[in-house]
Tab-separated table of C-alpha atoms in Angstrom:
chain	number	residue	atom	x	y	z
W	8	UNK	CA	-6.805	-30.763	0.659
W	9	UNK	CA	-8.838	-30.788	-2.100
W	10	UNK	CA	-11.078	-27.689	-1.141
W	11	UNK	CA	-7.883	-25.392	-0.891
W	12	UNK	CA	-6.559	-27.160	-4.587
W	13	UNK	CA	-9.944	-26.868	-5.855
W	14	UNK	CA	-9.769	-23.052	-5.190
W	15	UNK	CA	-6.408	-22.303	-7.173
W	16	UNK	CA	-5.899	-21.842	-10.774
W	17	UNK	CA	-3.875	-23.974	-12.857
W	18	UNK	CA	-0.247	-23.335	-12.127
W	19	UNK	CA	0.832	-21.192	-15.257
W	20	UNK	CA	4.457	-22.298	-15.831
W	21	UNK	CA	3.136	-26.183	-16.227
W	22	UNK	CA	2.130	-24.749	-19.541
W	23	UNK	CA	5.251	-23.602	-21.030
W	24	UNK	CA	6.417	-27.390	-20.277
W	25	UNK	CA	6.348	-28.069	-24.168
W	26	UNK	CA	7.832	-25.124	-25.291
W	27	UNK	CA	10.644	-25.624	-23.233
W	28	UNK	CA	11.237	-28.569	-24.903
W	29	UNK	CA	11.691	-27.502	-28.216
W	30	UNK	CA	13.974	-24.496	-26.707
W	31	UNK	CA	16.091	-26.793	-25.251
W	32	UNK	CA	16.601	-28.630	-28.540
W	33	UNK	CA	18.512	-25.827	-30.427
W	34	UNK	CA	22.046	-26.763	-31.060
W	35	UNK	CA	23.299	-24.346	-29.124
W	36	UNK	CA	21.088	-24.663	-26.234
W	37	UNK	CA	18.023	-22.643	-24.662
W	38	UNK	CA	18.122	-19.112	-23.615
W	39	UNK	CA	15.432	-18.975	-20.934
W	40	UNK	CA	14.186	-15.558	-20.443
W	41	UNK	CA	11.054	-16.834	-18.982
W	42	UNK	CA	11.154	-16.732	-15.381
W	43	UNK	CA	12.893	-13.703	-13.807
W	44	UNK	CA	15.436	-15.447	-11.381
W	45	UNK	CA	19.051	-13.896	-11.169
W	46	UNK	CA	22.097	-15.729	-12.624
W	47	UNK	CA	25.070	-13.110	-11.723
W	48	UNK	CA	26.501	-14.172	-8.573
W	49	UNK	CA	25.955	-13.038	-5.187
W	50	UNK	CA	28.096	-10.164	-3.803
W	51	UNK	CA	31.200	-11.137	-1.972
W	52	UNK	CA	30.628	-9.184	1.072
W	53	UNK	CA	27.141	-10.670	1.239
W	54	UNK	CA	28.353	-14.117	1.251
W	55	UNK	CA	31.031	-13.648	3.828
W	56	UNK	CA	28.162	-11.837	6.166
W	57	UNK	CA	25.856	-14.747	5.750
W	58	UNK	CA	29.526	-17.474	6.270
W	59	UNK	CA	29.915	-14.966	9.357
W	60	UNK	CA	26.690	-15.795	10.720
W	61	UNK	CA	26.346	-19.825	10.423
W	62	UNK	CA	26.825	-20.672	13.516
W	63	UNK	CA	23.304	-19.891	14.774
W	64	UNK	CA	21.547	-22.508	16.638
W	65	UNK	CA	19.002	-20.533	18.244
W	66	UNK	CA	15.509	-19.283	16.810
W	67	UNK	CA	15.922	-16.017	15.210
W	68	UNK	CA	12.762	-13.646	15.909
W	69	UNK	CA	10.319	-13.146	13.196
W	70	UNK	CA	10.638	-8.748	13.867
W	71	UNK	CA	14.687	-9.448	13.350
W	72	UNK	CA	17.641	-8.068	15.301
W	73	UNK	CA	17.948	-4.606	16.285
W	74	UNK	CA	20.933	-4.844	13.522
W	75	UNK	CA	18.735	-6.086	10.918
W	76	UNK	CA	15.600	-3.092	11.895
W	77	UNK	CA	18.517	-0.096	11.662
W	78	UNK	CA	19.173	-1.639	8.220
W	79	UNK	CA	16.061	-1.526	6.664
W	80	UNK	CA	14.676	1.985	8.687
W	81	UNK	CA	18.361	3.578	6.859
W	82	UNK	CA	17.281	2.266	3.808
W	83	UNK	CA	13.458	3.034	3.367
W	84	UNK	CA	14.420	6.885	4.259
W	85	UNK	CA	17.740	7.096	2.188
W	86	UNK	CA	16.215	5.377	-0.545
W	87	UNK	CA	12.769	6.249	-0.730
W	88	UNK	CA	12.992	9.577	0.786
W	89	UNK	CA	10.057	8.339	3.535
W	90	UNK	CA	10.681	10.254	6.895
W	91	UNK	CA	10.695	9.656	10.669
W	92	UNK	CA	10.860	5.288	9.873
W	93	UNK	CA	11.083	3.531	13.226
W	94	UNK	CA	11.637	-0.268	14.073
W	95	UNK	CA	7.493	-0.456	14.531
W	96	UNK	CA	7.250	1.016	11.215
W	97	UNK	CA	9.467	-2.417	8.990
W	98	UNK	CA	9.087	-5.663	8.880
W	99	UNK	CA	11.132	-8.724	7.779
W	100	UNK	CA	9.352	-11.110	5.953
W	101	UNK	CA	10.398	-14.815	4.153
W	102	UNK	CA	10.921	-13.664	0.445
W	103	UNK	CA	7.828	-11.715	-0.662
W	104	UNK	CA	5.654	-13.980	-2.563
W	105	UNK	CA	4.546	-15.601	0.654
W	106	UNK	CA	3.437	-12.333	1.600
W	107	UNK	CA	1.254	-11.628	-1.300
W	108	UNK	CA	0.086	-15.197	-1.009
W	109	UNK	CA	-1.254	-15.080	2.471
W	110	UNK	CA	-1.358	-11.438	3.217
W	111	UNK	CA	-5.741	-11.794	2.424
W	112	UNK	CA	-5.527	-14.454	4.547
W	113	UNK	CA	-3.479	-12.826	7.395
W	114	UNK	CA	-5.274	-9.785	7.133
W	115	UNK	CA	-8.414	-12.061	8.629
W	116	UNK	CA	-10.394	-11.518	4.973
W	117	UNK	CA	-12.932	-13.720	3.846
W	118	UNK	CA	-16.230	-14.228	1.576
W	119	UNK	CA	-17.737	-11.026	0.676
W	120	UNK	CA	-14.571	-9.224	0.813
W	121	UNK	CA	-12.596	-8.138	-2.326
W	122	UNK	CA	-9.072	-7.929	-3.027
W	123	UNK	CA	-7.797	-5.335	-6.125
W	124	UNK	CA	-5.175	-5.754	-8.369
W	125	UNK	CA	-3.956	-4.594	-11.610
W	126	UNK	CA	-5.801	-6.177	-14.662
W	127	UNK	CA	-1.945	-7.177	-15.776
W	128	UNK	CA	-0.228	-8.590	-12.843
W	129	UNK	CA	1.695	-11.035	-11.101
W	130	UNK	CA	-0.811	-14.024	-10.706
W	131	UNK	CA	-0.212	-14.280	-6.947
W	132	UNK	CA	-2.186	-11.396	-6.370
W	133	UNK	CA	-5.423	-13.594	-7.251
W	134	UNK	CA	-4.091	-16.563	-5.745
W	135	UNK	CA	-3.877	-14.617	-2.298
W	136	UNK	CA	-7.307	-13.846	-2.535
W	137	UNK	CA	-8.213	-17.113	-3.600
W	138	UNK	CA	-6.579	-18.892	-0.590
W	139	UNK	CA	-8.642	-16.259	1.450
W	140	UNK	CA	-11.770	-17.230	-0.043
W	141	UNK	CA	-12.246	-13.609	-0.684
W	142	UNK	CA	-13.463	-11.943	-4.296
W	143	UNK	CA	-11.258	-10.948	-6.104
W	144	UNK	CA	-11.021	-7.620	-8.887
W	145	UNK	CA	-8.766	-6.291	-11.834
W	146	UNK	CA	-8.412	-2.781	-12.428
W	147	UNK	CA	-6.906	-0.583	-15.113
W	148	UNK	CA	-7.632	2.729	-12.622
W	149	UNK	CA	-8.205	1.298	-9.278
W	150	UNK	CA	-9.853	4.611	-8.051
W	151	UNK	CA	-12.917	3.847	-10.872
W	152	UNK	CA	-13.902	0.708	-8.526
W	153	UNK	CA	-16.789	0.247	-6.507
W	154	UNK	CA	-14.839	0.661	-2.929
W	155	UNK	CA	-17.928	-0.926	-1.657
W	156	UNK	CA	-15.987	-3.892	0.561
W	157	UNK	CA	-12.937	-3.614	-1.094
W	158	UNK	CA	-10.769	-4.137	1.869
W	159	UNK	CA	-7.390	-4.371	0.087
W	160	UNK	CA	-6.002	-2.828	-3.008
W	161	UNK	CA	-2.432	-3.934	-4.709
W	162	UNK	CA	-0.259	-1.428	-6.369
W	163	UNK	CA	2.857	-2.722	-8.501
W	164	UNK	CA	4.651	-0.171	-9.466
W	165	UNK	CA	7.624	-0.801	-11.060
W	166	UNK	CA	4.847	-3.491	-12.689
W	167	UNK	CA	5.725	-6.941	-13.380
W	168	UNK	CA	5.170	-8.109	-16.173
W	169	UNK	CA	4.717	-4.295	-18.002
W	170	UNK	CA	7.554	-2.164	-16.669
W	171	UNK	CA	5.280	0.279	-16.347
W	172	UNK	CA	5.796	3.219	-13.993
W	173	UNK	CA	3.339	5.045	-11.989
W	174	UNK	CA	4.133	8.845	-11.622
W	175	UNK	CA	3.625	10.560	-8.068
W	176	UNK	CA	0.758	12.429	-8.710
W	177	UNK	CA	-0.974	8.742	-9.491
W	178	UNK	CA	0.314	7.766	-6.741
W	179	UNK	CA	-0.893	10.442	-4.498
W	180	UNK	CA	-4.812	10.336	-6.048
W	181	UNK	CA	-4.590	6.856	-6.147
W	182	UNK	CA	-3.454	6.952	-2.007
W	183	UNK	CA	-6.249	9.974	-1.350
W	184	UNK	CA	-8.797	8.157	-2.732
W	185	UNK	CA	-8.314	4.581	-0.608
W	186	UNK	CA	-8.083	6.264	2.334
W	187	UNK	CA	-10.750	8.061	1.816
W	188	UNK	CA	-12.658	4.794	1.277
W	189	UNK	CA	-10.912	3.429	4.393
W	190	UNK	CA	-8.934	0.689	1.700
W	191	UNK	CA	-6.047	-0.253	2.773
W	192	UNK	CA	-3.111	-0.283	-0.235
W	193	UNK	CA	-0.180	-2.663	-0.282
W	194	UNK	CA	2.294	-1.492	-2.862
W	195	UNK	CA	4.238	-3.929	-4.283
W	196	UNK	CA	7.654	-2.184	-4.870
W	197	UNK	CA	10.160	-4.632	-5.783
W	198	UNK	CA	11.294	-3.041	-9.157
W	199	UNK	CA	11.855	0.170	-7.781
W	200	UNK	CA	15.679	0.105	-7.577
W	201	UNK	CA	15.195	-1.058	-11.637
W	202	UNK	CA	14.015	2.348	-13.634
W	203	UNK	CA	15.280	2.731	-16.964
W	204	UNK	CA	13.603	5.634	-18.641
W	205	UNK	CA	11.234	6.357	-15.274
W	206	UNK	CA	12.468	7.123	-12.069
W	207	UNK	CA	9.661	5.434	-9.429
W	208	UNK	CA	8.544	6.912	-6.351
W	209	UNK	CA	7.241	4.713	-3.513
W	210	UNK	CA	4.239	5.456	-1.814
W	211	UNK	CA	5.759	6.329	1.496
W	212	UNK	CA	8.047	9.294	-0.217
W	213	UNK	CA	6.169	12.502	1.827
W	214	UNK	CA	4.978	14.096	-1.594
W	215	UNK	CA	3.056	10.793	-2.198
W	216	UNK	CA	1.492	10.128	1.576
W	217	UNK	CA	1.873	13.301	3.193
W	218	UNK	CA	4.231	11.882	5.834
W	219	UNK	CA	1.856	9.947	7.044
W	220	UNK	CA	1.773	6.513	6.852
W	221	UNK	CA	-1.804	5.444	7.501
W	222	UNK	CA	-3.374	2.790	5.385
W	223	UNK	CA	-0.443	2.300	3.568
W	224	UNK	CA	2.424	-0.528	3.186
W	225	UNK	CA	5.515	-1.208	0.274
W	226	UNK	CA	6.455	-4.499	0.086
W	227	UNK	CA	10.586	-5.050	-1.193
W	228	UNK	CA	12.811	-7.632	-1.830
W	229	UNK	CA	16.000	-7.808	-2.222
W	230	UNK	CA	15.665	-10.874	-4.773
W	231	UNK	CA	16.687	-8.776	-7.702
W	232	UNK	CA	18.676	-5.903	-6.397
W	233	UNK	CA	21.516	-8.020	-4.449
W	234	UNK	CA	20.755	-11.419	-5.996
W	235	UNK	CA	19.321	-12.810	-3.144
W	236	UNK	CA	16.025	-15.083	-4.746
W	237	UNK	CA	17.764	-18.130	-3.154
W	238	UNK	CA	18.150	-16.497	0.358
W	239	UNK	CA	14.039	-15.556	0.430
W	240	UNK	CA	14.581	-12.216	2.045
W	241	UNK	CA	12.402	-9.258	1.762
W	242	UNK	CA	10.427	-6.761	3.979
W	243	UNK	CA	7.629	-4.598	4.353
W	244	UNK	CA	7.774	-0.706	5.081
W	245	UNK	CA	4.786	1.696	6.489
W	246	UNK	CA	1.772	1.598	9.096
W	247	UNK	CA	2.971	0.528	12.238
W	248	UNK	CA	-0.647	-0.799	12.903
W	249	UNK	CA	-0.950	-2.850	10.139
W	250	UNK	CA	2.523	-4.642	10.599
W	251	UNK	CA	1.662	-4.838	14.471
W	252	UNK	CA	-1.010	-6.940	13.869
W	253	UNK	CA	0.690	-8.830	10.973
W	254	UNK	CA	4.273	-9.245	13.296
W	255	UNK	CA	1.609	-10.752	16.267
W	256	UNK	CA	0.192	-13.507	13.528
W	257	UNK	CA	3.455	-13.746	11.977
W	258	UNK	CA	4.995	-14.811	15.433
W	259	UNK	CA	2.143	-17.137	15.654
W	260	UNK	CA	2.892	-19.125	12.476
W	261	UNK	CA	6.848	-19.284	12.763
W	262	UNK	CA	7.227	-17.157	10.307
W	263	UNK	CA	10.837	-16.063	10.382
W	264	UNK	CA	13.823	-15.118	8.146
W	265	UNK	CA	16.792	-17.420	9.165
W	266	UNK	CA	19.643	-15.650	11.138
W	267	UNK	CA	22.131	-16.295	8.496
W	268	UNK	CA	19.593	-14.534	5.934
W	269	UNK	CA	18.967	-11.621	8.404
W	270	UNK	CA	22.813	-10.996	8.638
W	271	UNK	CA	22.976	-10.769	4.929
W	272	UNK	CA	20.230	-8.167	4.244
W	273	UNK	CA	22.165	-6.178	6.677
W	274	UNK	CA	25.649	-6.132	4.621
W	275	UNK	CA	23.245	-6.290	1.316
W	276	UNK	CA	20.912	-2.969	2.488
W	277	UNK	CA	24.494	-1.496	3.861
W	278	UNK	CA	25.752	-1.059	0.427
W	279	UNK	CA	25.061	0.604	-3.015
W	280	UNK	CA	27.673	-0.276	-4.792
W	281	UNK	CA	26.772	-3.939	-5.586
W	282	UNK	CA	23.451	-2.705	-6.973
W	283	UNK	CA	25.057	-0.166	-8.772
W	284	UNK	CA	27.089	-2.229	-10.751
W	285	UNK	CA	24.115	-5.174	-10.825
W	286	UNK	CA	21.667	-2.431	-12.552
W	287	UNK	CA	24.728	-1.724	-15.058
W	288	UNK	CA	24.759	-5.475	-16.081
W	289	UNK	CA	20.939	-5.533	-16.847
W	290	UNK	CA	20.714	-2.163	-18.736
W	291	UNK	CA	23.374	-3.744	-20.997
W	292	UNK	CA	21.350	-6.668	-21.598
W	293	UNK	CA	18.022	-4.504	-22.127
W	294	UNK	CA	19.460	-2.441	-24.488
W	295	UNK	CA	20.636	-6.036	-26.600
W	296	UNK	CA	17.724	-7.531	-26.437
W	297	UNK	CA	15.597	-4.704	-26.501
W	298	UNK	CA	16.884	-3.731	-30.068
W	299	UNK	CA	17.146	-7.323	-30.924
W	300	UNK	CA	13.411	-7.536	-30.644
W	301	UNK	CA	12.768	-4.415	-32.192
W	302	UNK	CA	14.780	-5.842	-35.114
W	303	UNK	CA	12.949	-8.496	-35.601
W	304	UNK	CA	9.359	-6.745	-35.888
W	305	UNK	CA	8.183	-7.094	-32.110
W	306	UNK	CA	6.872	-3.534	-30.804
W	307	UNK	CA	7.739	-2.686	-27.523
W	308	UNK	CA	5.294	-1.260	-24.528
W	309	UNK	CA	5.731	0.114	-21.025
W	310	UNK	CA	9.129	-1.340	-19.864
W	311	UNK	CA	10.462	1.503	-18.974
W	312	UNK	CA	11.239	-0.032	-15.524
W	313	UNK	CA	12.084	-3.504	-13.740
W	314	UNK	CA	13.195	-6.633	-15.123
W	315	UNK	CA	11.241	-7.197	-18.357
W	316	UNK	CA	10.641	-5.967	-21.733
W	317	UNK	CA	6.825	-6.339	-22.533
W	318	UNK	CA	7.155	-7.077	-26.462
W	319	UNK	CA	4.030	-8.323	-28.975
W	320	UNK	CA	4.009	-8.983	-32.740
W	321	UNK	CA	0.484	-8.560	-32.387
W	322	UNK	CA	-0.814	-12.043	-32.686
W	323	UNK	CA	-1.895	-14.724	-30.072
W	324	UNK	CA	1.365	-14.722	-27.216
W	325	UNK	CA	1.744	-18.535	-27.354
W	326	UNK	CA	1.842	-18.244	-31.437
W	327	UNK	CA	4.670	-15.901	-30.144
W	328	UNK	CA	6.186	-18.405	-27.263
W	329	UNK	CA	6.401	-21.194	-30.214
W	330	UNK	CA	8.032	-18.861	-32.620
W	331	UNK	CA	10.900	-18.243	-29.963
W	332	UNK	CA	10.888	-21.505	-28.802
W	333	UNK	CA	11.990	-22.658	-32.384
W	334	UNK	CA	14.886	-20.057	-32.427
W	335	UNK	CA	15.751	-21.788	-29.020
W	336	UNK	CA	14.415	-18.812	-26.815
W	337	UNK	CA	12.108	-19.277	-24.008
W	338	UNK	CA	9.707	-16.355	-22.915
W	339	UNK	CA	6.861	-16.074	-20.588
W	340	UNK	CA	3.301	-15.921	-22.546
W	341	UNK	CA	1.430	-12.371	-21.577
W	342	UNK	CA	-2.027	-14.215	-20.603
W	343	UNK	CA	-0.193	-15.633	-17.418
W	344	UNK	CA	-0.610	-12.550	-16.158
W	345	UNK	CA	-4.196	-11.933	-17.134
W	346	UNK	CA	-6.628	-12.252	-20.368
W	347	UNK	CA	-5.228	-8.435	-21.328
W	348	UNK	CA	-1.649	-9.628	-21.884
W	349	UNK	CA	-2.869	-12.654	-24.648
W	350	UNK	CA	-0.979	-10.581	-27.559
W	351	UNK	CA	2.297	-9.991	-25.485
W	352	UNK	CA	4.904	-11.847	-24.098
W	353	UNK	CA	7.187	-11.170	-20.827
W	354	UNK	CA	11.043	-11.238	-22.091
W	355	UNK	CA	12.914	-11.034	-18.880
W	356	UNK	CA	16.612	-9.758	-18.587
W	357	UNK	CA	17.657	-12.482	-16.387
W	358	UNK	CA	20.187	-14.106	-18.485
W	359	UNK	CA	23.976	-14.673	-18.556
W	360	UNK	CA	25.800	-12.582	-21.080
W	361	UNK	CA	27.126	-15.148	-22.674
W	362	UNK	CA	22.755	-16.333	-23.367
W	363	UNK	CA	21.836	-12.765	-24.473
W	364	UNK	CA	24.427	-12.524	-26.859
W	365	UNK	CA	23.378	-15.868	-27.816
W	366	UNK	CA	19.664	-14.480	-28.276
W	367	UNK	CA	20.140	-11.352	-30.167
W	368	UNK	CA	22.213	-13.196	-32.617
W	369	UNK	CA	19.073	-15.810	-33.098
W	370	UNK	CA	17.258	-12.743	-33.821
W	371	UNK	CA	19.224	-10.849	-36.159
W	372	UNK	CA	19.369	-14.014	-38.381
């Protein structure tokens, strides 16, 4: 075991152990806007669908049920404006880190091959390729790489941890130039239901891709939009080749969304009201704790998307993390997400009203 362990990175959020510590120690308890897992509740008619379909004692198929495939096909064109989505063209998948994890691996790559990402990013992006044994590269414009055996490149736009937003027309160079490099782009799209002054495009919208969807895949989740992180459910959307192959391995490996779970994404794509009213809770809390921040000297960059605010004071990010940590407020240090983010830190909107309120009024003291 020790060759795969010896290939991985410290895990990050060991780190913040300490910290956590002395958050929890305030008198009035931590606010942990560290790690971006929902605390609203999950949607009534979710629950009941998932209650509805307990009793299942047989397998469920790793492609889903027909039900589950007309759910996310409706919801990739009504929501992302992509065209002409079939079954062949979506897949389910078990929440959708364990797709970034082992998609280098499940994508047969190896030594010699090299896996982009952005030089900010969610660490699992590395970690994939690590796993893989494949080399790994950060970008800040992934079309000024050497495309010499770069065999997969990551988008993440909404971005975790910046917010930031990549327009269409970077979208569509950025899309022009892989395939003309024969690169194939996963775009991490989980965010996208979560703009705030940006509206994001996925890659498969038509002005983006050109209705095709060659060389091209969005991963979502439905983690933040429905409050799902504890059912692991997620998807993939784009070349039917590419998520051939990957449904064949997937098969393979067991890989398969319970039947319960499946039966919930169906009720949770089948409705916009829920998210509607979800998105409401956490622009109240950004604006707080946005101006909160901004009150107490942090500046602000990016975030005009997903589930963060990307805030600095300009000084080392774990000088930062200690700072909050005294006022009983827990945040994730930028470098987690790569030696460009050492002067930031990742304040995440995933807190209970009652906690925010609690926050801004440590930071207005």
């Amino acid at each position: 075991m020790s060759a795969v362990t010896d290939r991985l990175p410290t895990f990050p959020w060991d780190k913040l152990e300490p910290y956590k510590a002395t958050a929890a120690a305030h008198p009035d308890g931590i606010v942990d806007l560290s790690v971006g897992t929902p605390v609203d509740p999950v949607p009534e008619l979710i629950q009941k669908a998932l209650v509805a379909a307990a009793d299942s004692p047989g397998y469920p198929t790793v492609w889903g049920t027909p039900e589950l495939r007309d759910a996310l096909t409706g919801w990739v064109e009504r929501r992302l404006g992509a065209r002409d989505i079939t079954h062949h063209h979506v897949l389910p998948i078990v929440g959708s880190k364990e797709l970034v994890a082992w998609l280098p691996t499940q994508l047969g790559l190896g030594p010699g091959d090299k896996v982009a990402f952005p030089r900010l990013a969610y660490p699992t992006y590395e970690v994939g390729a690590r796993l893989a044994r494949a080399d790994h590269v950060a970008y800040d414009d992934p079309t000024d790489l050497d495309p010499t055996d770069l065999k997969l490149l990551w988008l993440n736009s909404p971005s975790n941890p910046t917010g930031k937003v990549l327009s269409a027309s970077e979208l569509t160079r950025i899309v022009a130039w892989a395939r003309e490099h024969d690169i194939l782009v996963f775009a991490d799209e989980c965010y996208i239901e979560l703009g705030w002054e940006a509206d994001p495009v996925s890659v498969l919208h038509p002005d983006v891709c050109g209705g095709s969807y060659e060389g091209i895949v969005s991963v979502h989740s439905l983690s933040k939009r429905s409050n799902l992180a504890g059912y692991r459910a997620a998807f993939l959307a784009g070349d039917p080749a590419v998520l051939g192959d990957l449904l064949q391995i997937r098969k393979h490996g067991g890989m398969m969304t319970s039947a319960p779970t499946q039966a919930a994404v169906v009720a949770a794509l089948s409705d916009d009201t829920h998210v509607r009213e979800q998105r409401e809770r956490y622009a109240a809390r950004r604006r707080a704790l946005r101006d909160a921040l901004l009150q107490h000297g942090f500046r602000i960059e990016h975030s005009e998307a997903s589930l963060y605010l990307w805030a600095t004071r300009d000084e080392s990010c774990w000088t930062t993390v200690a700072h909050l940590a005294d006022l009983g407020i827990l945040v994730a240090p930028g470098d987690f997400y790569g030696p460009a983010g050492e002067n930031f830190v990742r304040v995440a909107l995933t807190a209970t009203d009652e906690r925010v309120t609690a926050a801004v009024a440590r930071l207005q003291r």
